[in-house]
Short mmCIF file of C-alpha atoms in Angstrom, two decimals:
data_model
loop_
_atom_site.label_atom_id
_atom_site.label_comp_id
_atom_site.label_asym_id
_atom_site.label_seq_id
_atom_site.Cartn_x
_atom_site.Cartn_y
_atom_site.Cartn_z
CA MET A 1 73.56 75.88 147.37
CA LYS A 2 71.47 76.83 150.40
CA ILE A 3 69.96 74.21 152.66
CA ARG A 4 66.15 74.41 152.57
CA VAL A 5 64.38 73.64 155.85
CA ILE A 6 60.79 73.32 157.07
CA ILE A 7 60.27 73.77 160.82
CA ILE A 8 57.26 72.10 162.50
CA ASP A 9 56.94 73.09 166.16
CA ASP A 10 53.97 74.32 168.20
CA HIS A 11 56.00 76.82 170.29
CA THR A 12 56.01 80.17 168.48
CA LEU A 13 58.91 81.66 170.43
CA PHE A 14 61.13 78.63 169.78
CA ARG A 15 60.15 78.51 166.08
CA GLU A 16 60.94 82.18 165.53
CA GLY A 17 64.25 81.95 167.39
CA LEU A 18 65.24 78.85 165.43
CA GLN A 19 64.30 80.51 162.15
CA ARG A 20 66.49 83.55 162.95
CA LEU A 21 69.39 81.27 163.90
CA LEU A 22 69.16 79.27 160.67
CA VAL A 23 68.82 82.37 158.45
CA ARG A 24 71.88 83.86 160.16
CA HIS A 25 73.78 80.72 159.08
CA GLU A 26 72.50 81.11 155.51
CA ILE A 27 69.99 78.27 155.78
CA ASP A 28 66.75 78.95 153.94
CA VAL A 29 63.65 78.40 156.11
CA ILE A 30 60.90 77.66 153.57
CA SER A 31 58.16 77.47 156.19
CA SER A 32 57.74 77.61 159.93
CA ILE A 33 54.58 75.71 160.85
CA SER A 34 52.83 75.41 164.23
CA ASN A 35 51.12 72.02 163.82
CA GLY A 36 51.58 68.62 162.23
CA LYS A 37 48.61 68.71 159.85
CA GLU A 38 49.70 71.97 158.20
CA GLY A 39 53.30 70.77 158.28
CA LEU A 40 52.40 67.69 156.22
CA GLU A 41 50.56 69.86 153.70
CA GLU A 42 53.59 72.15 153.45
CA ILE A 43 55.95 69.21 152.89
CA GLU A 44 53.81 68.03 149.97
CA LYS A 45 53.77 71.55 148.45
CA ASN A 46 57.42 72.56 148.90
CA LYS A 47 60.69 70.77 148.29
CA ALA A 48 62.79 70.85 151.45
CA ASP A 49 66.20 69.34 152.16
CA ILE A 50 65.49 68.73 155.87
CA ILE A 51 62.48 68.77 158.18
CA LEU A 52 62.98 69.91 161.78
CA LEU A 53 60.18 68.33 163.77
CA ASP A 54 59.07 68.75 167.38
CA LEU A 55 58.17 65.53 169.18
CA ARG A 56 55.31 66.71 171.38
CA MET A 57 52.61 68.75 169.68
CA PRO A 58 48.93 69.06 170.60
CA ASP A 59 47.20 68.08 167.35
CA ILE A 60 49.35 65.22 166.04
CA SER A 61 52.45 63.90 167.79
CA GLY A 62 55.81 64.29 166.10
CA ILE A 63 56.03 60.50 165.74
CA GLU A 64 52.71 60.41 163.86
CA VAL A 65 53.89 63.26 161.62
CA LEU A 66 57.15 61.35 161.04
CA LYS A 67 55.22 58.20 160.05
CA SER A 68 53.12 60.25 157.61
CA ILE A 69 56.25 61.87 156.13
CA ARG A 70 57.72 58.41 155.57
CA GLN A 71 54.59 57.44 153.61
CA ILE A 72 55.03 60.52 151.41
CA ASN A 73 58.83 60.40 151.11
CA LYS A 74 61.06 57.57 152.37
CA THR A 75 64.35 59.47 152.05
CA LEU A 76 63.59 63.06 153.14
CA PRO A 77 65.78 63.73 156.20
CA VAL A 78 63.69 64.40 159.33
CA VAL A 79 65.43 65.56 162.48
CA MET A 80 63.50 65.41 165.74
CA LEU A 81 64.27 68.55 167.74
CA THR A 82 62.81 68.10 171.21
CA THR A 83 63.14 68.59 174.95
CA SER A 84 62.56 64.87 175.59
CA ASP A 85 65.60 62.83 176.55
CA ASP A 86 63.37 59.82 177.22
CA GLU A 87 64.90 56.66 175.75
CA LYS A 88 61.53 55.38 174.49
CA ASP A 89 61.02 58.59 172.48
CA LEU A 90 64.52 58.32 171.00
CA ILE A 91 64.12 54.67 169.99
CA GLU A 92 60.62 55.20 168.61
CA ALA A 93 61.81 58.14 166.50
CA LEU A 94 64.76 56.20 165.08
CA ARG A 95 62.63 53.10 164.42
CA ASN A 96 60.20 55.24 162.44
CA GLY A 97 62.90 56.66 160.19
CA ALA A 98 64.17 59.83 161.89
CA SER A 99 67.54 60.95 160.53
CA GLY A 100 68.43 62.56 163.82
CA TYR A 101 67.31 63.14 167.39
CA LEU A 102 68.57 66.36 168.95
CA LEU A 103 67.72 68.23 172.13
CA LYS A 104 66.54 71.83 172.09
CA ASP A 105 69.13 72.90 174.68
CA MET A 106 72.04 72.17 172.33
CA GLU A 107 74.48 74.86 171.23
CA PRO A 108 73.16 76.75 168.15
CA ASP A 109 76.35 76.24 166.14
CA ASP A 110 76.24 72.49 166.87
CA LEU A 111 72.74 72.35 165.37
CA VAL A 112 73.98 73.84 162.11
CA VAL A 113 76.86 71.33 161.97
CA ALA A 114 74.42 68.48 162.74
CA LEU A 115 72.11 69.52 159.87
CA LYS A 116 75.04 69.48 157.46
CA ASP A 117 76.05 66.02 158.74
CA VAL A 118 72.50 64.75 158.20
CA LEU A 119 72.66 65.96 154.59
CA LYS A 120 75.86 63.92 154.18
CA GLY A 121 73.86 60.83 155.14
CA GLU A 122 74.80 60.58 158.81
CA THR A 123 72.30 59.76 161.54
CA ILE A 124 72.76 62.23 164.37
CA VAL A 125 71.86 61.59 168.01
CA ALA A 126 72.38 64.06 170.87
CA PRO A 127 75.73 63.13 172.47
CA ASN A 128 74.24 62.55 175.92
CA LEU A 129 71.76 60.04 174.45
CA VAL A 130 74.36 57.81 172.76
CA GLN A 131 74.61 55.77 175.98
CA ILE A 132 71.00 54.68 175.41
CA LEU A 133 72.09 52.84 172.26
CA ALA A 134 74.80 51.18 174.33
CA LYS A 135 72.25 50.17 176.95
CA PHE A 136 70.12 48.50 174.31
CA HIS A 137 73.18 46.84 172.84
CA GLN A 138 74.06 45.36 176.22
CA GLY A 139 70.50 44.04 176.62
CA ASP A 140 69.63 46.05 179.75
CA ASP A 141 66.16 46.88 178.45
CA GLU A 142 63.38 44.32 178.98
CA GLU A 143 61.59 45.20 175.75
CA ILE A 144 64.73 44.62 173.72
CA ASN A 145 65.40 41.35 175.55
CA LYS A 146 61.91 40.14 174.69
CA SER A 147 62.21 40.87 171.01
CA ASP A 148 65.93 40.01 170.92
CA LEU A 149 66.68 42.65 168.33
CA ILE A 150 70.40 42.62 169.07
CA SER A 151 70.65 39.11 167.63
CA THR A 152 69.61 40.53 164.24
CA LEU A 153 72.85 42.54 164.01
CA THR A 154 75.75 41.22 161.95
CA PRO A 155 79.16 40.85 163.63
CA ARG A 156 80.35 44.04 161.91
CA GLU A 157 77.24 45.94 163.05
CA ASN A 158 77.85 44.75 166.63
CA GLU A 159 81.43 45.97 166.39
CA ILE A 160 80.33 49.39 165.09
CA LEU A 161 77.57 49.71 167.71
CA GLU A 162 80.13 49.10 170.48
CA LEU A 163 82.35 51.86 169.07
CA LEU A 164 79.35 54.21 168.77
CA ALA A 165 78.49 53.47 172.39
CA GLU A 166 82.00 54.59 173.32
CA GLY A 167 81.19 57.92 171.66
CA GLN A 168 83.37 57.47 168.57
CA SER A 169 82.47 59.43 165.43
CA ASN A 170 81.83 57.74 162.08
CA LYS A 171 85.23 58.96 160.84
CA LEU A 172 87.07 57.54 163.84
CA ILE A 173 85.24 54.23 163.54
CA ALA A 174 86.15 54.07 159.84
CA LYS A 175 89.81 54.72 160.66
CA ASN A 176 89.86 52.15 163.48
CA LEU A 177 88.23 49.44 161.37
CA GLY A 178 90.04 50.25 158.12
CA ILE A 179 86.85 50.93 156.16
CA SER A 180 85.41 54.02 154.49
CA ASP A 181 83.17 56.64 156.16
CA GLY A 182 80.43 55.69 153.69
CA THR A 183 80.56 52.05 154.77
CA VAL A 184 80.26 53.06 158.44
CA LYS A 185 77.25 55.26 157.60
CA LEU A 186 75.54 52.35 155.84
CA HIS A 187 76.14 50.10 158.86
CA VAL A 188 74.83 52.77 161.26
CA LYS A 189 71.67 53.15 159.18
CA SER A 190 71.21 49.38 159.21
CA ILE A 191 71.74 49.24 163.01
CA LEU A 192 69.19 51.97 163.63
CA ARG A 193 66.68 50.34 161.31
CA LYS A 194 67.05 46.97 163.05
CA LEU A 195 66.93 48.37 166.57
#
């Protein structure tokens, strides 16, 4: 069964290139939309498996679109595909229910693998941004210290977050802790929701 994707990005050249890439990998691009308002209308009309969403758009920001998608559908995977490696953007996207946060300069084949991982229930973050989660875990950020979100994590979630910060995959974490991949995925989702 083909993966069905809706792309929402205001840059025409990027959208068209991304669409060609996905089609070449036998991923069905239902729609390629240039703004958030039309993107939301398209999501309500068509059943997609994944939404690829730009963060910075002129009419409505990607975060606002993400919040609106979550009001329509709590479980539809939304992957932020952006040029921003700003930690505040990453954390805000994950807090608002993004299933992934990837950078536009990533390798094309890695994007296709990441989309398949998202459909398996994994939360995907660009490898060079994983250290941000570690920074928050260690309490280096003033905002996190103020709200003391780390204290909301269970001991197992703390353990998994430390292994994520080291760059370990869900499978490797599962092997190291003697638990299933599915259990690790549930813990990761819980960590991201809490943080």
